[in-house]
Short mmCIF file of N, CA and C in Angstrom, two decimals:
data_model
loop_
_atom_site.label_atom_id
_atom_site.label_comp_id
_atom_site.label_asym_id
_atom_site.label_seq_id
_atom_site.Cartn_x
_atom_site.Cartn_y
_atom_site.Cartn_z
N MET A 1 58.44 -21.91 91.77
CA MET A 1 58.81 -21.34 92.74
C MET A 1 58.07 -21.58 94.05
N ARG A 2 58.78 -21.12 95.21
CA ARG A 2 57.97 -21.47 96.44
C ARG A 2 58.25 -19.97 97.41
N ILE A 3 56.95 -19.91 97.52
CA ILE A 3 56.60 -18.66 98.37
C ILE A 3 55.79 -18.68 99.69
N ASN A 4 56.86 -18.10 100.86
CA ASN A 4 56.58 -18.39 102.05
C ASN A 4 56.24 -16.79 102.96
N VAL A 5 54.96 -16.95 103.15
CA VAL A 5 54.69 -15.52 104.35
C VAL A 5 54.30 -15.92 105.57
N TYR A 6 55.66 -15.44 106.29
CA TYR A 6 55.62 -15.91 107.85
C TYR A 6 54.75 -14.62 108.87
N SER A 7 54.40 -14.98 109.43
CA SER A 7 53.79 -13.80 110.46
C SER A 7 53.41 -14.02 112.18
N ILE A 8 53.77 -12.81 112.85
CA ILE A 8 53.57 -13.00 114.12
C ILE A 8 51.87 -12.57 114.45
N GLU A 9 51.29 -13.65 114.78
CA GLU A 9 50.09 -13.19 114.96
C GLU A 9 49.23 -14.61 116.08
N LYS A 10 48.35 -14.39 116.52
CA LYS A 10 47.51 -15.45 117.10
C LYS A 10 46.61 -16.28 115.81
N SER A 11 46.82 -17.48 116.10
CA SER A 11 46.13 -18.39 114.72
C SER A 11 44.36 -18.29 115.30
N ASN A 12 43.66 -17.94 113.95
CA ASN A 12 42.31 -17.91 114.49
C ASN A 12 41.47 -17.76 112.80
N ARG A 13 40.25 -18.77 112.78
CA ARG A 13 39.95 -18.87 111.64
C ARG A 13 38.76 -17.60 111.64
N ASP A 14 38.78 -16.39 110.75
CA ASP A 14 37.75 -15.62 110.89
C ASP A 14 37.60 -15.16 109.18
N GLU A 15 36.99 -14.00 108.94
CA GLU A 15 36.33 -13.74 107.60
C GLU A 15 37.84 -13.07 106.97
N PHE A 16 38.60 -12.69 107.55
CA PHE A 16 40.25 -12.75 106.95
C PHE A 16 40.98 -13.82 106.49
N SER A 17 40.76 -14.83 107.20
CA SER A 17 41.35 -16.13 106.84
C SER A 17 40.98 -16.81 105.53
N LYS A 18 39.33 -16.46 105.63
CA LYS A 18 38.71 -16.75 104.49
C LYS A 18 39.37 -16.12 103.09
N LEU A 19 39.59 -14.75 103.24
CA LEU A 19 40.05 -14.21 102.25
C LEU A 19 41.42 -14.44 101.51
N VAL A 20 42.52 -14.64 102.77
CA VAL A 20 43.44 -15.47 102.72
C VAL A 20 43.73 -16.50 101.73
N ASP A 21 42.75 -17.49 102.18
CA ASP A 21 42.65 -18.96 101.67
C ASP A 21 42.41 -18.79 100.26
N ASN A 22 41.23 -17.79 100.48
CA ASN A 22 40.56 -17.57 98.51
C ASN A 22 42.22 -17.41 97.90
N HIS A 23 42.91 -16.47 98.22
CA HIS A 23 44.23 -16.00 97.44
C HIS A 23 44.98 -17.10 97.50
N LYS A 24 45.08 -18.07 98.41
CA LYS A 24 45.90 -18.78 98.35
C LYS A 24 45.76 -19.70 97.21
N LYS A 25 44.71 -20.13 96.75
CA LYS A 25 44.33 -21.06 95.87
C LYS A 25 44.39 -20.78 94.52
N MET A 26 44.24 -19.80 94.26
CA MET A 26 44.36 -18.85 93.39
C MET A 26 45.80 -18.53 92.68
N ILE A 27 46.77 -18.61 93.61
CA ILE A 27 47.97 -18.83 94.02
C ILE A 27 48.92 -19.75 93.12
N GLN A 28 48.04 -20.64 93.55
CA GLN A 28 48.78 -22.60 93.40
C GLN A 28 48.67 -22.73 91.85
N LYS A 29 48.10 -21.95 91.01
CA LYS A 29 48.13 -21.64 90.03
C LYS A 29 49.70 -21.98 89.05
N TYR A 30 50.51 -20.87 89.79
CA TYR A 30 51.78 -20.24 89.76
C TYR A 30 52.73 -20.63 90.43
N ALA A 31 52.44 -20.97 91.92
CA ALA A 31 53.53 -21.17 92.50
C ALA A 31 53.17 -21.88 94.01
N LYS A 32 53.93 -22.74 94.40
CA LYS A 32 53.68 -23.23 95.84
C LYS A 32 53.84 -22.10 96.77
N ILE A 33 52.75 -21.93 97.59
CA ILE A 33 52.44 -20.98 98.89
C ILE A 33 52.44 -21.30 100.26
N ASP A 34 52.91 -21.24 101.03
CA ASP A 34 52.78 -21.44 102.88
C ASP A 34 52.65 -20.31 103.37
N GLU A 35 51.76 -20.35 104.24
CA GLU A 35 51.31 -19.29 105.54
C GLU A 35 51.68 -19.94 106.84
N ILE A 36 52.60 -19.29 107.25
CA ILE A 36 53.09 -20.01 108.74
C ILE A 36 53.40 -18.82 109.57
N THR A 37 52.54 -19.03 110.58
CA THR A 37 52.26 -17.99 111.85
C THR A 37 52.63 -18.64 113.19
N PHE A 38 53.53 -17.48 113.82
CA PHE A 38 54.00 -17.82 115.03
C PHE A 38 53.32 -16.87 116.17
N PHE A 39 53.05 -17.42 117.45
CA PHE A 39 52.75 -16.77 118.57
C PHE A 39 52.70 -18.06 119.82
N ASN A 40 53.85 -17.86 120.34
CA ASN A 40 54.27 -18.60 121.68
C ASN A 40 53.92 -17.76 122.58
N LYS A 41 54.41 -18.52 124.14
CA LYS A 41 53.97 -17.82 125.45
C LYS A 41 55.24 -17.02 125.10
N LYS A 42 56.62 -16.95 124.95
CA LYS A 42 57.76 -16.38 124.71
C LYS A 42 57.23 -15.20 124.13
N ILE A 43 56.73 -15.07 123.05
CA ILE A 43 56.21 -14.03 122.22
C ILE A 43 55.12 -12.93 122.85
N ALA A 44 54.36 -14.01 123.48
CA ALA A 44 53.27 -13.00 124.27
C ALA A 44 53.95 -12.58 125.34
N ALA A 45 54.84 -13.13 126.08
CA ALA A 45 55.36 -12.39 127.13
C ALA A 45 55.95 -11.29 126.94
N ALA A 46 56.91 -11.57 126.03
CA ALA A 46 57.98 -10.22 125.41
C ALA A 46 57.26 -8.85 124.87
N GLN A 47 55.45 -9.34 124.43
CA GLN A 47 54.90 -8.32 124.19
C GLN A 47 54.23 -7.48 125.61
N ASN A 48 54.12 -8.10 126.51
CA ASN A 48 53.52 -7.79 127.49
C ASN A 48 54.84 -6.79 128.71
N ARG A 49 56.14 -6.82 128.01
CA ARG A 49 57.20 -6.30 128.74
C ARG A 49 57.34 -4.95 128.40
N THR A 50 58.33 -5.30 127.05
CA THR A 50 58.75 -4.27 126.50
C THR A 50 58.34 -4.25 124.82
N ALA A 51 58.76 -2.99 124.39
CA ALA A 51 58.32 -3.16 122.36
C ALA A 51 60.19 -3.85 122.28
N ILE A 52 60.69 -3.31 122.91
CA ILE A 52 62.60 -4.07 122.50
C ILE A 52 62.28 -5.39 122.68
N MET A 53 61.95 -6.07 123.69
CA MET A 53 61.84 -7.31 123.68
C MET A 53 60.65 -8.10 122.82
N ALA A 54 59.95 -7.44 122.70
CA ALA A 54 59.08 -7.72 121.54
C ALA A 54 59.51 -7.78 120.04
N LYS A 55 60.24 -7.30 119.46
CA LYS A 55 60.90 -6.97 118.40
C LYS A 55 61.76 -8.30 118.46
N GLU A 56 62.59 -8.35 119.53
CA GLU A 56 63.72 -9.37 119.57
C GLU A 56 63.36 -10.93 119.54
N SER A 57 61.97 -10.93 119.93
CA SER A 57 61.27 -12.05 120.20
C SER A 57 60.92 -12.31 118.44
N TYR A 58 60.54 -11.63 117.96
CA TYR A 58 59.53 -11.69 116.49
C TYR A 58 60.81 -11.88 115.89
N SER A 59 62.36 -11.02 115.93
CA SER A 59 63.54 -11.77 115.20
C SER A 59 63.70 -12.90 115.58
N GLU A 60 64.02 -13.02 116.64
CA GLU A 60 64.49 -15.14 116.89
C GLU A 60 63.59 -15.77 116.48
N ALA A 61 61.90 -15.61 116.19
CA ALA A 61 60.93 -16.88 115.63
C ALA A 61 61.17 -16.59 113.77
N PHE A 62 61.87 -15.16 113.44
CA PHE A 62 61.96 -15.44 112.17
C PHE A 62 63.30 -16.23 111.41
N LEU A 63 64.16 -15.43 111.96
CA LEU A 63 65.97 -15.67 111.61
C LEU A 63 66.08 -17.14 111.21
N PRO A 64 65.52 -18.22 111.68
CA PRO A 64 66.01 -19.38 111.37
C PRO A 64 65.42 -19.73 109.78
N HIS A 65 64.42 -18.89 109.48
CA HIS A 65 63.57 -19.21 108.27
C HIS A 65 64.13 -18.37 106.98
N MET A 66 65.11 -17.64 107.40
CA MET A 66 65.78 -16.62 106.19
C MET A 66 66.59 -17.30 105.32
N ASN A 67 66.12 -18.25 104.50
CA ASN A 67 66.61 -19.00 103.61
C ASN A 67 65.70 -18.69 101.78
N GLY A 68 66.69 -18.04 101.00
CA GLY A 68 66.06 -17.48 99.98
C GLY A 68 66.23 -15.86 99.83
N TYR A 69 65.38 -15.68 98.88
CA TYR A 69 64.77 -13.68 98.89
C TYR A 69 64.15 -13.72 100.16
N ASN A 70 64.39 -12.78 100.78
CA ASN A 70 63.55 -12.06 101.95
C ASN A 70 63.16 -10.84 102.30
N ILE A 71 62.17 -10.62 102.08
CA ILE A 71 61.17 -9.37 102.11
C ILE A 71 60.83 -9.02 103.62
N GLY A 72 60.95 -7.90 103.97
CA GLY A 72 60.43 -7.52 105.12
C GLY A 72 59.57 -6.48 105.35
N LEU A 73 58.28 -6.45 105.41
CA LEU A 73 57.35 -5.29 105.39
C LEU A 73 57.25 -4.62 106.60
N ASP A 74 57.70 -3.28 106.46
CA ASP A 74 57.63 -2.00 107.27
C ASP A 74 57.35 -1.17 106.83
N PRO A 75 56.76 -0.25 107.90
CA PRO A 75 55.99 1.11 107.26
C PRO A 75 56.85 1.77 106.99
N ALA A 76 58.24 1.72 107.05
CA ALA A 76 59.35 2.95 106.72
C ALA A 76 59.66 2.04 105.34
N GLY A 77 59.33 1.22 104.73
CA GLY A 77 59.93 0.45 103.59
C GLY A 77 59.63 1.40 102.35
N LYS A 78 60.44 0.66 101.34
CA LYS A 78 59.81 1.26 99.83
C LYS A 78 58.57 1.01 99.59
N VAL A 79 57.76 2.18 98.77
CA VAL A 79 56.36 1.57 98.26
C VAL A 79 56.42 1.31 96.59
N LEU A 80 56.01 0.53 96.55
CA LEU A 80 56.55 -0.06 95.23
C LEU A 80 54.99 -0.10 94.05
N ASP A 81 55.07 -0.43 92.85
CA ASP A 81 53.95 -0.25 92.49
C ASP A 81 53.56 -1.90 92.48
N SER A 82 52.47 -2.42 91.89
CA SER A 82 52.32 -3.64 91.65
C SER A 82 53.24 -4.28 90.48
N PHE A 83 53.92 -3.49 89.29
CA PHE A 83 54.61 -4.34 88.53
C PHE A 83 56.14 -4.15 88.50
N GLU A 84 56.35 -2.92 89.64
CA GLU A 84 57.71 -3.03 90.68
C GLU A 84 57.46 -4.19 91.18
N PHE A 85 56.81 -4.29 92.54
CA PHE A 85 56.61 -5.67 93.23
C PHE A 85 56.66 -7.05 92.44
N SER A 86 55.98 -7.19 90.83
CA SER A 86 56.19 -8.45 90.61
C SER A 86 57.48 -8.75 90.11
N GLU A 87 58.41 -7.81 90.18
CA GLU A 87 59.93 -7.86 89.57
C GLU A 87 60.24 -8.93 90.53
N ASN A 88 60.01 -9.12 91.85
CA ASN A 88 60.53 -9.64 92.54
C ASN A 88 59.86 -11.43 92.65
N PHE A 89 59.48 -11.51 91.43
CA PHE A 89 59.16 -13.01 91.23
C PHE A 89 59.65 -13.59 90.10
N ASP A 90 60.67 -12.53 89.05
CA ASP A 90 61.24 -12.91 88.21
C ASP A 90 61.84 -14.28 87.96
N LYS A 91 63.03 -14.12 89.01
CA LYS A 91 63.77 -15.39 88.46
C LYS A 91 64.22 -15.77 90.15
N ILE A 92 63.43 -15.69 90.87
CA ILE A 92 63.67 -16.46 92.35
C ILE A 92 62.97 -17.45 92.54
N THR A 93 64.09 -18.74 93.14
CA THR A 93 62.75 -20.21 93.37
C THR A 93 62.27 -20.08 95.14
N THR A 94 62.89 -19.34 95.92
CA THR A 94 62.16 -19.25 97.15
C THR A 94 62.07 -17.57 97.94
N LEU A 95 60.83 -17.31 97.98
CA LEU A 95 60.53 -15.74 98.27
C LEU A 95 60.14 -15.72 99.70
N ASN A 96 60.70 -15.44 100.73
CA ASN A 96 59.77 -15.17 102.27
C ASN A 96 59.67 -13.55 102.40
N PHE A 97 58.20 -13.46 102.65
CA PHE A 97 57.54 -12.42 103.13
C PHE A 97 57.85 -12.42 104.65
N PHE A 98 57.52 -11.42 105.54
CA PHE A 98 58.14 -11.43 107.02
C PHE A 98 57.02 -10.16 107.04
N ILE A 99 55.98 -10.86 108.15
CA ILE A 99 55.16 -9.22 108.98
C ILE A 99 55.39 -9.61 110.34
N ALA A 100 55.97 -8.46 110.60
CA ALA A 100 55.99 -8.54 112.31
C ALA A 100 55.08 -8.37 113.00
N GLY A 101 55.17 -8.55 114.52
CA GLY A 101 54.09 -8.24 115.46
C GLY A 101 53.56 -6.72 115.92
N ALA A 102 53.07 -6.50 116.87
CA ALA A 102 52.39 -5.11 116.65
C ALA A 102 53.21 -4.49 117.05
N TYR A 103 54.69 -4.64 117.23
CA TYR A 103 55.86 -3.45 117.69
C TYR A 103 56.40 -3.28 116.31
N GLY A 104 56.24 -4.35 115.40
CA GLY A 104 57.35 -3.82 113.95
C GLY A 104 58.47 -4.63 114.47
N PHE A 105 59.66 -4.46 113.39
CA PHE A 105 60.76 -5.19 113.53
C PHE A 105 61.95 -4.20 113.94
N ASP A 106 63.13 -4.91 114.18
CA ASP A 106 63.78 -4.03 115.12
C ASP A 106 65.09 -3.83 113.69
N LYS A 107 65.78 -2.62 113.65
CA LYS A 107 66.79 -2.29 112.77
C LYS A 107 67.63 -3.67 112.18
N ASP A 108 67.71 -4.45 113.18
CA ASP A 108 69.02 -5.57 112.35
C ASP A 108 68.06 -6.59 112.21
N PHE A 109 67.19 -7.11 112.33
CA PHE A 109 66.31 -7.88 111.33
C PHE A 109 66.04 -7.32 110.04
N LEU A 110 65.86 -5.77 110.04
CA LEU A 110 65.42 -5.39 108.73
C LEU A 110 67.22 -5.11 107.53
N THR A 111 68.05 -5.37 108.53
CA THR A 111 69.00 -5.14 107.63
C THR A 111 69.51 -6.80 107.26
N LYS A 112 69.10 -7.56 107.67
CA LYS A 112 69.32 -8.83 107.16
C LYS A 112 68.08 -9.29 105.90
N CYS A 113 67.23 -8.50 105.97
CA CYS A 113 66.40 -8.92 104.35
C CYS A 113 66.96 -8.80 103.21
N ASP A 114 66.71 -9.05 102.25
CA ASP A 114 67.18 -8.48 101.42
C ASP A 114 66.56 -7.49 100.41
N GLN A 115 65.05 -7.26 101.14
CA GLN A 115 64.77 -6.00 100.44
C GLN A 115 63.40 -5.33 101.57
N VAL A 116 63.28 -4.12 102.06
CA VAL A 116 62.04 -3.92 102.45
C VAL A 116 61.27 -3.10 102.08
N ILE A 117 59.93 -3.57 101.87
CA ILE A 117 58.74 -2.74 101.33
C ILE A 117 57.73 -2.31 102.44
N SER A 118 57.16 -1.58 102.21
CA SER A 118 55.61 -1.24 102.52
C SER A 118 54.94 -0.98 101.78
N LEU A 119 53.36 -1.56 102.19
CA LEU A 119 52.32 -1.85 101.37
C LEU A 119 51.53 -0.92 101.25
N SER A 120 51.49 0.15 101.91
CA SER A 120 51.01 1.62 101.45
C SER A 120 51.54 2.51 102.76
N LYS A 121 51.47 3.97 102.53
CA LYS A 121 51.65 4.43 103.49
C LYS A 121 50.53 4.90 104.58
N LEU A 122 49.25 4.31 104.53
CA LEU A 122 48.79 3.92 105.46
C LEU A 122 48.62 2.67 106.52
N THR A 123 48.28 3.29 107.26
CA THR A 123 49.13 1.87 108.59
C THR A 123 47.24 0.88 108.40
N PHE A 124 47.82 -0.57 108.58
CA PHE A 124 46.56 -1.47 108.40
C PHE A 124 46.79 -2.26 109.78
N SER A 125 45.84 -3.02 109.98
CA SER A 125 45.91 -4.37 110.96
C SER A 125 46.74 -5.12 110.88
N HIS A 126 47.15 -6.13 111.16
CA HIS A 126 48.05 -7.00 110.78
C HIS A 126 47.31 -8.19 109.67
N LYS A 127 45.91 -8.37 110.03
CA LYS A 127 45.29 -9.38 109.18
C LYS A 127 44.92 -8.52 107.87
N ILE A 128 44.68 -7.04 107.92
CA ILE A 128 44.29 -6.53 106.80
C ILE A 128 45.75 -6.74 105.71
N ALA A 129 46.98 -6.24 106.36
CA ALA A 129 48.04 -6.04 105.89
C ALA A 129 48.39 -7.68 104.99
N LYS A 130 48.12 -8.69 105.94
CA LYS A 130 48.29 -10.23 105.39
C LYS A 130 47.34 -9.99 103.64
N VAL A 131 45.82 -9.81 103.87
CA VAL A 131 44.86 -9.69 102.92
C VAL A 131 45.73 -9.36 101.47
N VAL A 132 45.96 -8.37 101.87
CA VAL A 132 46.58 -7.06 100.93
C VAL A 132 47.70 -8.30 100.32
N LEU A 133 49.02 -8.15 100.97
CA LEU A 133 49.89 -8.90 100.55
C LEU A 133 49.75 -10.29 99.79
N PHE A 134 48.45 -11.30 100.30
CA PHE A 134 48.20 -11.99 99.39
C PHE A 134 47.68 -11.71 98.30
N GLU A 135 47.20 -10.51 98.30
CA GLU A 135 46.31 -10.24 96.87
C GLU A 135 47.35 -9.63 95.74
N GLN A 136 48.39 -8.82 96.26
CA GLN A 136 49.30 -8.61 95.86
C GLN A 136 50.09 -9.70 95.15
N ILE A 137 50.76 -10.60 95.87
CA ILE A 137 51.60 -11.68 95.26
C ILE A 137 50.47 -12.43 94.14
N PHE A 138 49.29 -12.65 93.97
CA PHE A 138 48.61 -12.98 93.27
C PHE A 138 48.43 -12.10 91.84
N ARG A 139 48.51 -10.68 92.05
CA ARG A 139 48.43 -9.80 91.19
C ARG A 139 50.02 -9.73 90.51
N ALA A 140 51.11 -9.84 91.34
CA ALA A 140 52.31 -9.92 90.77
C ALA A 140 52.66 -11.08 90.03
N LEU A 141 52.03 -12.28 90.39
CA LEU A 141 52.20 -13.66 89.76
C LEU A 141 51.25 -13.86 88.28
N SER A 142 50.33 -12.88 88.23
CA SER A 142 49.40 -12.54 87.00
C SER A 142 50.21 -11.78 86.05
N ILE A 143 50.67 -10.78 86.47
CA ILE A 143 51.97 -9.97 85.55
C ILE A 143 52.78 -10.67 84.97
N GLN A 144 53.17 -11.78 85.95
CA GLN A 144 54.33 -12.23 85.36
C GLN A 144 53.93 -13.29 84.11
N ASN A 145 52.54 -14.28 84.53
CA ASN A 145 52.26 -14.87 83.46
C ASN A 145 51.04 -14.45 82.44
N ASN A 146 51.05 -13.15 82.28
CA ASN A 146 50.31 -12.42 81.42
C ASN A 146 48.91 -12.80 81.27
N HIS A 147 48.27 -13.06 82.86
CA HIS A 147 47.04 -13.13 82.98
C HIS A 147 46.21 -11.92 83.07
N PRO A 148 45.18 -11.97 82.34
CA PRO A 148 44.41 -10.34 82.57
C PRO A 148 44.13 -9.93 84.06
N TYR A 149 44.25 -10.46 84.95
CA TYR A 149 43.89 -10.42 86.73
C TYR A 149 44.34 -8.90 86.67
N HIS A 150 45.45 -8.72 86.48
CA HIS A 150 46.43 -7.28 86.92
C HIS A 150 45.65 -6.06 86.25
N LYS A 151 45.02 -6.38 85.21
CA LYS A 151 44.64 -5.07 84.35
C LYS A 151 43.16 -4.50 85.04
#
């Protein structure tokens, strides 16, 4: 299984990155996982202009990477428990997760996703959302592989 986590964010190494790296190591026992971040001049300029332009720039960055089963993270998405979330890991060989920038996704991008989920009814910063996502990916793989971590 291959898992890709795509996000719009400036790259920097901080405490959140260490938590993500730790979970990536644990996930590697069960699947190949890659973390891909996008932030370029075009995205920065769009974010400084309008929310609509920012959302369009996120979609433009992500659309070429929509191969496999695609899950968009959005506050209005379906809220799953860990067992429901783990069902995404049953028979899929390539699983892509997409985390938008500060303005979220446009509706058109979300309709192209196979599934749209919310990590919580609470609002998280992007860095915290990413840590939560990586922890839940490891939890889901633990459930799928009967590892006791999920209990």
